Structures are given as C-alpha cells and as structure tokens.
Tab-separated table of C-alpha atoms (C1' of nucleotides) in Angstrom:
chain	number	residue	atom	x	y	z
A	1	MET	CA	95.215	64.473	83.748
A	2	ARG	CA	92.328	66.762	84.622
A	3	ARG	CA	94.445	69.862	85.000
A	4	SER	CA	98.032	69.357	84.128
A	5	ARG	CA	100.309	68.817	87.076
A	6	LYS	CA	103.013	70.541	85.108
A	7	ARG	CA	100.826	73.597	84.714
A	8	ASN	CA	100.171	73.811	88.427
A	9	HIS	CA	103.784	73.319	89.266
A	10	LEU	CA	104.721	76.056	86.831
A	11	VAL	CA	102.210	78.518	88.250
A	12	ARG	CA	103.409	77.892	91.784
A	13	LYS	CA	107.062	78.398	90.930
A	14	ALA	CA	106.270	81.435	88.798
A	15	SER	CA	104.287	82.961	91.638
A	16	LYS	CA	107.173	82.528	94.051
A	17	LEU	CA	109.714	84.014	91.672
A	18	PHE	CA	107.581	86.932	90.562
A	19	GLU	CA	106.829	87.752	94.180
A	20	ALA	CA	110.447	87.597	95.258
A	21	ARG	CA	112.085	89.300	92.295
A	22	GLY	CA	109.439	91.319	90.497
A	23	PHE	CA	107.688	90.680	87.212
A	24	HIS	CA	109.889	92.467	84.692
A	25	ALA	CA	113.067	91.406	86.439
A	26	THR	CA	112.107	87.736	86.285
A	27	GLY	CA	112.630	86.206	82.891
A	28	ILE	CA	110.723	83.248	81.555
A	29	ASP	CA	113.881	81.192	81.270
A	30	MET	CA	114.485	81.590	84.980
A	31	VAL	CA	110.987	80.384	85.801
A	32	LEU	CA	111.399	77.431	83.461
A	33	SER	CA	114.765	76.336	84.789
A	34	GLU	CA	113.563	76.751	88.367
A	35	ALA	CA	110.474	74.674	87.637
A	36	GLY	CA	112.380	72.176	85.503
A	37	ILE	CA	109.927	72.556	82.680
A	38	ALA	CA	110.430	73.088	78.977
A	39	LYS	CA	109.573	76.325	77.272
A	40	MET	CA	107.107	74.733	74.905
A	41	THR	CA	105.155	73.337	77.816
A	42	LEU	CA	104.698	76.858	79.110
A	43	TYR	CA	103.492	78.140	75.759
A	44	ASN	CA	101.253	75.149	75.433
A	45	HIS	CA	99.397	76.177	78.592
A	46	PHE	CA	99.698	79.967	78.388
A	47	ALA	CA	99.419	82.401	75.537
A	48	SER	CA	102.127	84.701	76.815
A	49	LYS	CA	104.169	85.733	79.812
A	50	ASP	CA	101.407	88.162	80.779
A	51	ASP	CA	99.003	85.247	80.782
A	52	LEU	CA	101.281	83.320	83.123
A	53	ILE	CA	101.588	86.380	85.346
A	54	ALA	CA	97.806	86.670	85.565
A	55	ALA	CA	97.547	82.982	86.469
A	56	ALA	CA	100.243	83.379	89.115
A	57	LEU	CA	98.340	86.294	90.626
A	58	ARG	CA	95.061	84.377	90.692
A	59	HIS	CA	96.840	81.480	92.365
A	60	LYS	CA	98.400	83.779	94.935
A	61	SER	CA	95.110	85.515	95.668
A	62	LEU	CA	93.459	82.253	96.646
A	63	LYS	CA	96.497	81.266	98.645
A	64	VAL	CA	96.536	84.542	100.569
A	65	LEU	CA	92.850	84.425	101.416
A	66	ASN	CA	93.147	80.829	102.581
A	67	TRP	CA	96.220	81.649	104.627
A	68	LEU	CA	94.400	84.523	106.271
A	69	GLU	CA	91.433	82.307	107.026
A	70	ASP	CA	93.653	79.710	108.663
A	71	GLU	CA	95.539	82.298	110.673
A	72	LEU	CA	92.377	83.845	112.047
A	73	THR	CA	90.742	80.580	113.027
A	74	ALA	CA	93.978	79.408	114.622
A	75	ARG	CA	94.222	82.528	116.766
A	76	THR	CA	90.779	83.107	118.183
A	77	SER	CA	87.081	82.564	117.684
A	78	ASP	CA	86.088	85.836	119.303
A	79	PRO	CA	84.619	88.098	116.577
A	80	LYS	CA	86.389	91.261	117.710
A	81	GLY	CA	89.543	89.325	118.427
A	82	ARG	CA	89.521	88.042	114.867
A	83	VAL	CA	89.603	91.589	113.555
A	84	LEU	CA	92.688	92.340	115.616
A	85	ALA	CA	94.228	88.962	114.849
A	86	LEU	CA	94.458	90.189	111.262
A	87	PHE	CA	97.274	92.451	112.306
A	88	ASP	CA	99.083	89.737	114.216
A	89	ALA	CA	98.985	87.574	111.114
A	90	TYR	CA	100.366	90.393	108.992
A	91	GLN	CA	103.015	91.075	111.603
A	92	ASP	CA	104.151	87.460	111.364
A	93	TRP	CA	104.250	87.776	107.596
A	94	PHE	CA	106.431	90.886	107.765
A	95	GLU	CA	108.859	89.053	109.999
A	96	GLN	CA	109.357	86.143	107.653
A	97	ASP	CA	112.884	85.960	106.308
A	98	ASP	CA	111.761	85.944	102.731
A	99	PHE	CA	109.231	88.754	103.108
A	100	SER	CA	109.432	90.980	100.070
A	101	GLY	CA	106.160	92.872	100.031
A	102	CYS	CA	102.720	92.358	98.613
A	103	MET	CA	102.715	90.794	95.178
A	104	PHE	CA	99.600	92.734	94.225
A	105	GLN	CA	101.012	96.097	95.180
A	106	LYS	CA	103.972	95.188	93.008
A	107	ALA	CA	101.745	94.137	90.134
A	108	ALA	CA	99.801	97.399	90.245
A	109	GLY	CA	103.089	99.275	90.269
A	110	GLU	CA	104.765	97.376	87.463
A	111	PHE	CA	101.704	97.346	85.230
A	112	PRO	CA	100.216	100.827	85.561
A	113	ALA	CA	97.742	100.434	82.684
A	114	LYS	CA	94.398	99.784	84.325
A	115	ASP	CA	93.308	97.377	81.592
A	116	HIS	CA	96.403	95.194	81.878
A	117	PRO	CA	95.500	91.690	83.120
A	118	ALA	CA	97.987	91.880	85.981
A	119	HIS	CA	96.660	95.243	87.099
A	120	LYS	CA	93.125	93.894	87.013
A	121	GLU	CA	94.114	90.884	89.090
A	122	ALA	CA	95.612	93.204	91.668
A	123	ALA	CA	92.386	95.199	91.853
A	124	ASN	CA	90.369	91.989	92.061
A	125	HIS	CA	92.425	90.714	94.937
A	126	LYS	CA	92.079	93.900	96.935
A	127	ARG	CA	88.343	93.803	96.351
A	128	ARG	CA	88.167	90.220	97.603
A	129	LEU	CA	90.185	91.195	100.631
A	130	TYR	CA	87.876	94.120	101.302
A	131	GLU	CA	84.852	91.843	101.105
A	132	ARG	CA	86.437	89.466	103.567
A	133	LEU	CA	87.169	92.354	105.917
A	134	THR	CA	83.593	93.576	105.675
A	135	HIS	CA	82.418	90.133	106.688
A	136	LEU	CA	84.718	90.300	109.688
A	137	THR	CA	83.548	93.747	110.795
A	138	GLU	CA	79.945	92.683	110.424
A	139	GLY	CA	80.666	89.707	112.645
A	140	ALA	CA	82.293	91.994	115.176
A	141	GLY	CA	79.123	94.058	115.379
A	142	ALA	CA	80.596	97.293	114.070
A	143	THR	CA	78.159	100.172	113.722
A	144	ASP	CA	79.375	100.824	110.170
A	145	PRO	CA	81.010	97.594	108.974
A	146	ALA	CA	81.801	98.881	105.487
A	147	GLN	CA	83.557	101.970	106.766
A	148	LEU	CA	85.523	100.059	109.366
A	149	ALA	CA	86.528	97.478	106.774
A	150	GLU	CA	87.825	100.243	104.520
A	151	GLN	CA	89.836	101.690	107.356
A	152	LEU	CA	91.274	98.300	108.262
A	153	LEU	CA	92.232	97.799	104.640
A	154	LEU	CA	94.044	101.133	104.598
A	155	LEU	CA	95.973	100.189	107.714
A	156	LEU	CA	96.898	96.755	106.403
A	157	GLU	CA	98.005	98.080	103.021
A	158	GLY	CA	99.890	100.916	104.641
A	159	ALA	CA	101.685	98.608	107.040
A	160	THR	CA	102.622	96.347	104.133
A	161	ALA	CA	103.938	99.234	102.073
A	162	ILE	CA	105.987	100.603	104.951
A	163	ALA	CA	107.352	97.192	105.885
A	164	THR	CA	108.372	96.714	102.254
A	165	SER	CA	110.151	99.998	101.715
A	166	THR	CA	111.667	100.658	105.126
A	167	GLY	CA	111.974	97.115	106.427
A	168	ALA	CA	110.281	98.252	109.629
A	169	THR	CA	108.395	95.086	110.416
A	170	ILE	CA	106.995	96.764	113.501
A	171	ALA	CA	104.472	98.475	111.244
A	172	GLY	CA	102.085	95.600	111.920
A	173	ARG	CA	101.944	96.359	115.616
A	174	ARG	CA	101.538	100.075	114.960
A	175	ALA	CA	98.639	99.352	112.679
A	176	LYS	CA	97.069	97.087	115.274
A	177	ARG	CA	97.076	99.878	117.844
A	178	ALA	CA	95.312	102.171	115.388
A	179	ALA	CA	92.805	99.439	114.610
A	180	GLU	CA	92.027	99.031	118.299
A	181	ILE	CA	91.110	102.696	118.479
A	182	LEU	CA	88.981	102.580	115.339
A	183	LEU	CA	87.290	99.413	116.530
A	184	ALA	CA	86.390	100.970	119.860
A	185	VAL	CA	84.490	103.890	118.319
B	1	MET	CA	127.723	125.909	84.785
B	2	ARG	CA	127.960	124.740	88.333
B	3	ARG	CA	125.500	121.921	87.928
B	4	SER	CA	124.719	121.135	84.370
B	5	ARG	CA	121.345	122.279	83.076
B	6	LYS	CA	121.315	119.192	80.893
B	7	ARG	CA	121.757	117.011	83.907
B	8	ASN	CA	118.829	118.606	85.698
B	9	HIS	CA	116.623	118.378	82.656
B	10	LEU	CA	117.520	114.743	82.284
B	11	VAL	CA	116.734	113.940	85.908
B	12	ARG	CA	113.372	115.669	85.709
B	13	LYS	CA	112.323	113.844	82.559
B	14	ALA	CA	113.631	110.547	83.886
B	15	SER	CA	111.679	111.024	87.092
B	16	LYS	CA	108.449	111.630	85.181
B	17	LEU	CA	108.908	108.619	82.944
B	18	PHE	CA	109.988	106.227	85.684
B	19	GLU	CA	107.030	107.312	87.763
B	20	ALA	CA	104.533	106.883	84.961
B	21	ARG	CA	105.842	103.679	83.413
B	22	GLY	CA	107.972	101.922	85.993
B	23	PHE	CA	111.723	101.534	86.196
B	24	HIS	CA	112.389	98.303	84.352
B	25	ALA	CA	109.783	99.069	81.721
B	26	THR	CA	111.372	102.412	80.898
B	27	GLY	CA	114.459	102.098	78.737
B	28	ILE	CA	117.258	104.608	78.676
B	29	ASP	CA	116.659	105.368	75.023
B	30	MET	CA	113.132	106.466	75.834
B	31	VAL	CA	114.335	108.826	78.546
B	32	LEU	CA	116.973	110.249	76.206
B	33	SER	CA	114.660	110.812	73.271
B	34	GLU	CA	112.042	112.342	75.560
B	35	ALA	CA	114.630	114.655	77.065
B	36	GLY	CA	116.292	115.363	73.736
B	37	ILE	CA	119.690	114.508	75.122
B	38	ALA	CA	122.473	112.321	73.780
B	39	LYS	CA	123.361	109.047	75.376
B	40	MET	CA	126.929	110.055	76.061
B	41	THR	CA	125.737	113.057	78.027
B	42	LEU	CA	123.855	110.724	80.310
B	43	TYR	CA	126.858	108.502	80.856
B	44	ASN	CA	128.997	111.554	81.367
B	45	HIS	CA	126.854	112.545	84.338
B	46	PHE	CA	125.808	109.135	85.648
B	47	ALA	CA	127.684	105.888	86.043
B	48	SER	CA	124.721	103.702	85.139
B	49	LYS	CA	120.963	103.552	84.776
B	50	ASP	CA	120.706	102.676	88.465
B	51	ASP	CA	122.602	105.835	89.248
B	52	LEU	CA	120.140	107.871	87.195
B	53	ILE	CA	117.259	106.132	88.948
B	54	ALA	CA	118.681	107.048	92.343
B	55	ALA	CA	119.067	110.667	91.247
B	56	ALA	CA	115.514	110.721	89.922
B	57	LEU	CA	114.255	109.423	93.263
B	58	ARG	CA	116.207	112.004	95.235
B	59	HIS	CA	114.815	114.711	92.987
B	60	LYS	CA	111.289	113.417	93.421
B	61	SER	CA	111.638	113.178	97.191
B	62	LEU	CA	112.475	116.871	97.469
B	63	LYS	CA	109.693	117.729	95.052
B	64	VAL	CA	107.123	115.754	97.025
B	65	LEU	CA	108.077	117.267	100.358
B	66	ASN	CA	107.986	120.767	98.892
B	67	TRP	CA	104.649	120.081	97.253
B	68	LEU	CA	103.237	118.859	100.551
B	69	GLU	CA	104.547	121.922	102.337
B	70	ASP	CA	102.921	124.231	99.803
B	71	GLU	CA	99.636	122.359	99.923
B	72	LEU	CA	99.440	122.527	103.690
B	73	THR	CA	100.254	126.207	103.956
B	74	ALA	CA	97.783	126.986	101.174
B	75	ARG	CA	94.970	125.188	102.966
B	76	THR	CA	95.151	126.278	106.575
B	77	SER	CA	97.373	127.575	109.315
B	78	ASP	CA	95.509	125.773	112.082
B	79	PRO	CA	97.829	123.091	113.489
B	80	LYS	CA	95.190	120.374	113.702
B	81	GLY	CA	93.725	121.460	110.393
B	82	ARG	CA	97.131	121.000	108.793
B	83	VAL	CA	97.187	117.376	109.878
B	84	LEU	CA	93.856	116.759	108.193
B	85	ALA	CA	94.780	118.860	105.182
B	86	LEU	CA	97.374	116.185	104.463
B	87	PHE	CA	94.589	113.904	103.361
B	88	ASP	CA	92.929	116.552	101.229
B	89	ALA	CA	96.212	117.078	99.432
B	90	TYR	CA	96.603	113.342	98.848
B	91	GLN	CA	93.004	113.137	97.692
B	92	ASP	CA	93.729	115.803	95.069
B	93	TRP	CA	96.795	113.876	93.998
B	94	PHE	CA	94.803	110.665	93.561
B	95	GLU	CA	92.331	112.512	91.367
B	96	GLN	CA	94.933	113.850	88.985
B	97	ASP	CA	94.539	112.416	85.485
B	98	ASP	CA	98.093	111.198	85.370
B	99	PHE	CA	98.106	109.657	88.848
B	100	SER	CA	99.964	106.397	88.740
B	101	GLY	CA	100.907	105.668	92.328
B	102	CYS	CA	103.796	106.473	94.598
B	103	MET	CA	107.157	106.328	92.877
B	104	PHE	CA	108.815	105.126	96.079
B	105	GLN	CA	106.420	102.268	96.644
B	106	LYS	CA	107.193	101.261	93.073
B	107	ALA	CA	110.925	101.545	93.637
B	108	ALA	CA	110.776	99.353	96.730
B	109	GLY	CA	108.752	96.819	94.748
B	110	GLU	CA	110.917	96.747	91.657
B	111	PHE	CA	114.189	96.679	93.572
B	112	PRO	CA	113.595	94.270	96.453
B	113	ALA	CA	117.251	94.066	97.504
B	114	LYS	CA	117.537	96.265	100.559
B	115	ASP	CA	121.014	97.442	99.616
B	116	HIS	CA	120.010	98.565	96.141
B	117	PRO	CA	120.365	102.360	95.762
B	118	ALA	CA	116.774	102.731	94.584
B	119	HIS	CA	115.450	100.718	97.512
B	120	LYS	CA	117.494	102.834	99.900
B	121	GLU	CA	116.153	106.038	98.380
B	122	ALA	CA	112.630	104.738	98.896
B	123	ALA	CA	113.352	104.039	102.545
B	124	ASN	CA	114.983	107.441	102.928
B	125	HIS	CA	111.975	109.200	101.492
B	126	LYS	CA	109.541	107.446	103.787
B	127	ARG	CA	111.709	108.331	106.734
B	128	ARG	CA	111.754	111.999	105.714
B	129	LEU	CA	108.012	111.909	105.326
B	130	TYR	CA	107.640	110.359	108.763
B	131	GLU	CA	109.805	113.078	110.274
B	132	ARG	CA	107.690	115.730	108.632
B	133	LEU	CA	104.549	114.077	109.968
B	134	THR	CA	105.993	113.954	113.464
B	135	HIS	CA	106.631	117.667	113.262
B	136	LEU	CA	103.017	118.180	112.286
B	137	THR	CA	101.614	116.055	115.107
B	138	GLU	CA	103.844	117.824	117.585
B	139	GLY	CA	102.465	121.124	116.352
B	140	ALA	CA	98.956	119.811	116.721
B	141	GLY	CA	99.625	119.042	120.375
B	142	ALA	CA	99.151	115.306	120.133
B	143	THR	CA	99.715	113.368	123.350
B	144	ASP	CA	101.996	110.923	121.548
B	145	PRO	CA	103.209	112.704	118.400
B	146	ALA	CA	105.443	109.861	117.239
B	147	GLN	CA	102.700	107.270	117.482
B	148	LEU	CA	100.159	109.480	115.756
B	149	ALA	CA	102.638	110.271	112.996
B	150	GLU	CA	103.193	106.560	112.425
B	151	GLN	CA	99.470	105.986	112.196
B	152	LEU	CA	99.025	108.861	109.769
B	153	LEU	CA	101.823	107.441	107.661
B	154	LEU	CA	100.102	104.063	107.571
B	155	LEU	CA	96.855	105.668	106.453
B	156	LEU	CA	98.535	107.775	103.771
B	157	GLU	CA	100.533	104.851	102.411
B	158	GLY	CA	97.521	102.596	102.528
B	159	ALA	CA	95.341	105.100	100.728
B	160	THR	CA	98.017	105.507	98.074
B	161	ALA	CA	98.365	101.769	97.596
B	162	ILE	CA	94.621	101.274	97.312
B	163	ALA	CA	94.195	104.201	94.951
B	164	THR	CA	96.950	102.736	92.803
B	165	SER	CA	95.678	99.191	92.558
B	166	THR	CA	91.921	99.683	92.573
B	167	GLY	CA	91.680	103.188	91.164
B	168	ALA	CA	89.387	104.087	94.048
B	169	THR	CA	90.456	107.679	94.521
B	170	ILE	CA	87.998	107.986	97.360
B	171	ALA	CA	90.567	106.264	99.563
B	172	GLY	CA	91.870	109.687	100.549
B	173	ARG	CA	88.567	110.695	102.111
B	174	ARG	CA	88.263	107.347	103.853
B	175	ALA	CA	91.702	107.807	105.328
B	176	LYS	CA	90.846	111.305	106.441
B	177	ARG	CA	87.861	110.033	108.414
B	178	ALA	CA	90.082	107.526	110.180
B	179	ALA	CA	92.628	110.240	110.891
B	180	GLU	CA	89.959	112.412	112.475
B	181	ILE	CA	89.175	109.632	114.904
B	182	LEU	CA	92.817	108.955	115.724
B	183	LEU	CA	93.472	112.657	116.137
B	184	ALA	CA	90.590	113.025	118.589
B	185	VAL	CA	91.924	110.406	120.999
C	1	DC	C1'	101.734	46.052	74.107
C	2	DC	C1'	100.978	50.293	71.546
C	3	DC	C1'	99.369	54.660	70.157
C	4	DG	C1'	98.665	59.392	70.722
C	5	DA	C1'	98.814	63.374	73.670
C	6	DG	C1'	101.839	65.760	76.183
C	7	DA	C1'	106.573	66.990	77.276
C	8	DT	C1'	111.265	67.707	75.906
C	9	DA	C1'	115.782	70.005	74.137
C	10	DA	C1'	117.901	73.110	71.369
C	11	DA	C1'	118.307	76.176	67.894
C	12	DC	C1'	116.461	80.257	66.129
C	13	DA	C1'	114.233	84.954	65.075
C	14	DG	C1'	113.722	89.515	66.098
C	15	DA	C1'	113.398	92.895	69.240
C	16	DC	C1'	115.205	95.508	72.978
C	17	DC	C1'	118.465	96.406	76.610
C	18	DT	C1'	122.666	98.840	78.777
C	19	DG	C1'	126.810	100.725	77.988
C	20	DT	C1'	131.052	102.085	74.806
C	21	DC	C1'	133.427	104.248	71.159
C	22	DT	C1'	134.484	107.711	67.700
C	23	DA	C1'	134.635	111.813	65.600
C	24	DA	C1'	132.336	116.018	64.565
C	25	DT	C1'	130.105	119.976	66.523
C	26	DT	C1'	128.579	123.532	69.732
C	27	DC	C1'	128.960	126.166	73.703
C	28	DT	C1'	131.322	129.024	77.098
C	29	DA	C1'	134.757	131.318	79.885
C	30	DG	C1'	138.658	134.019	79.766
D	1	DC	C1'	138.445	135.534	69.353
D	2	DT	C1'	140.004	131.207	70.902
D	3	DA	C1'	140.976	127.111	73.408
D	4	DG	C1'	139.136	123.717	76.014
D	5	DA	C1'	135.100	121.613	77.795
D	6	DA	C1'	130.625	119.825	76.972
D	7	DT	C1'	127.433	117.806	73.850
D	8	DT	C1'	126.085	115.528	69.795
D	9	DA	C1'	124.706	111.530	66.409
D	10	DG	C1'	125.258	107.150	65.232
D	11	DA	C1'	127.227	102.871	64.912
D	12	DC	C1'	128.431	99.131	67.626
D	13	DA	C1'	129.161	95.249	71.104
D	14	DG	C1'	127.344	91.868	73.811
D	15	DG	C1'	123.786	90.401	76.414
D	16	DT	C1'	118.809	89.261	77.491
D	17	DC	C1'	114.166	89.063	76.447
D	18	DT	C1'	109.754	86.750	74.545
D	19	DG	C1'	108.027	83.630	71.585
D	20	DT	C1'	108.423	79.983	67.497
D	21	DT	C1'	109.937	76.018	65.166
D	22	DT	C1'	111.309	71.340	64.682
D	23	DA	C1'	112.133	66.941	65.689
D	24	DT	C1'	112.462	63.601	69.285
D	25	DC	C1'	111.014	61.318	73.332
D	26	DT	C1'	108.051	59.610	77.346
D	27	DC	C1'	104.353	57.546	79.352
D	28	DG	C1'	99.686	56.249	80.638
D	29	DG	C1'	95.113	54.339	79.225
D	30	DG	C1'	92.870	51.100	76.473
DNA sequence: CCCGAGATAAACAGACCTGTCTAATTCTAG
DNA sequence: CTAGAATTAGACAGGTCTGTTTATCTCGGG
C-alpha cells in the first residue's frame, strides 16, 4: 500500500470531527471509534494528537482550495464574475446544515502559540487562499490586484466569522455587495 | 458587599486567561491559582465552569465596548473620522504584544452549539458591536447606515481573524483603506 | 501456501479535569 | 465585641485525556 488507506481514512474522519466539535473538545478515542480504527494504528502513523491535527488541517486546506476551484468554474468563466462568485460559494457554505465555521480560524484560536503546528497550518492556509485570490484579481484586471485580494480576504474572513458566531448566514451576501463596490473602483 | 470583590477579581482574571489561552485549554485550577482564590469561592459564586466562562465573556464585552468608546473620543470628534478611527484602534490592538485574537471569535469556535451560553454571549457581543457601528454610520450621515455598519463589521472581524491566524497586524490598515472606499460611496 | 508487515483489542500508566466535601479561619456588619 | 457569613486549604471522587505496552490476528504478495 503506497500510502495507507487506513491513514487516509483516519485523517478524513479526524478532519470532520475536529471541524465540527473543535480540537480540544474532540478526544482521540472519539476519532478512533468513529473511524473504526485501533489506537495503535494511529500512533503508528502519527507521533501525537498534534501531529494528527496538523495532518487533518493540511488535508482540509487542499480540500477547501479544490472546492473553491470547482465552485468558481461551475459558476462562471467571466474573470470579474469569478471574483464575485467567491461570495456566492461562501454563502452556500454558510447555509449548509452542518456549517460550523472555518476550521483554520478555530485552529488559530485554540492554538494561540505561533509556533504550534496547528497555528502554522492555519497561517499557511490563509496564505494559500490569499495567493489564489491575488490570481483571481489579476485575472479580473484590477488596478492593484494585491490590495484588492487583501480586501476580498478580509471580507470573506469577516463573513465567515460573523456567520459562525451569530448564525447570520446572510453575511455572505453583505460581503458580496461590499466586494462589488471595491471591485468597481 | 453588594457584589463580592472576590467574584469580580475572579471574573477579571478568568477573562484574561481564557482570552490568552483558550477556554478548554485553561483549567479552573489555573484560574484559581492565578487569582489567588479558593475553589469553593468559585463554586459559591458560579454553578460551573461554563457559568464562569459566560460571566467572563459578559465582562469582556462591556470592557471592549468601553475601550472602543474611549479610543474613538480620544482620536477625533469628526463623525466620519470616528468611523475610520475604528480601524486605527483595532490596528493598535493587533500590535499589542499580548494580542491573541478576539475572545468572542474563540468562544464561538470552541463552543459550536448555538444554545451554549458561551456561544450566545459571543453572538450577543457581535450584535452590540453592530448596533454601536450603526450608530456611528448614522452619525456620519451614511446613505444606508445599516448596510455600511454591516460592511464595517465584516472588515473589522476579517482583519481580526487574519491578524490572529497569520500575525499580519497590517490587516487593520488594509481594512481601513477598504472602509474609506465604502464610506465614500 | 506462507511469511511478515500492518492492524487489532484491551489493559494500563500517569496526568489532568471538574466539581464536592469538610473543617478551620477570617472578615464584616450590627 | 460578637455572631453569622464568606473564604480558605486540602483531600477526595470520578471521569477523561494522551500515549504505551503486549500479545494476537489478518491478509496480501511472492
């Protein structure tokens, strides 16, 4: 087996549980029983719970970026439209029944130490997202793609945070309206 | 003693520790030893740790709103200037040595259940903040104060989230630039 | 078919957690 | 000053947590 199926299965289940219930609140035993995997198998593949958490975050980061890619291509091929489609995709995410916030915001919150692996993975993900946004704003012909990408990132993160704490899923649409203004400048 | 001094001291210390280290990661014993207070005194005033957490969040909410009020009045009396001064105040917050993110974003993340007291307090705080922002945008003569307030909230929350995860304190200035554009519309 | 790597179950260690109990002590209001 | 309320230290219960150990089992590639 090139990369253990068990390992992959474990990471996927762990990612789901950590996202839904938080990192500290989710015990290893719960992940194991949910995945139907023995404890020793976990510690054969990972040095510690933190190591598993980092792997779960890396897995989720790829998944999120791929999801975003698919959403954008499915919605429109117009460069400016793709920028705005970002917010429609997020809006759909907020409205999912099992929406429980951004796993990376949670990771940064639960692991405040900047040198903690989970905190680093959160920072890495946001950087990747920012790079992807910059690519989008360049494609849309923005006068200052980097600045616009930063502003879009602020809106997306803000909408996510507000949707998480207040449950106001409408935040996505509000953010989209702001983005339209910023995009028109 | 109308409201116990001990109780207040406990809530203040608890608030600091929960903010800096997270809720699950901060044990009761640590709060007690830091506050120099006996365990039975805690359980005399609070029914449970969750109850203490809720009190700490209420305390922090008042503190934050007062802090914001003071910052704004100290910076300018110009109505539009006050809206932008919001971002300067946040920027200063991000640059504090002990900055570790928004306690309410953390609370919403660590307690995903919407009916959990801590989650409710997070939602309450964001609502209060939104109301305060609406008051500001009304004062600034915005054409649609509610919409502008929502957009400002998104930018502030987004900047906070980004500053937390990536450590990029510059997010405050980036948000301010976006706010200037939205304010000019 | 068979061997070895990977997976398994279950007990275990040791730490930490919230919350309770007791009994002595300190504070405060009248 | 005194009586009652508040606070204290410390042990304790009972649970959960991460991570280890051991001994057994499963299964796929040669």
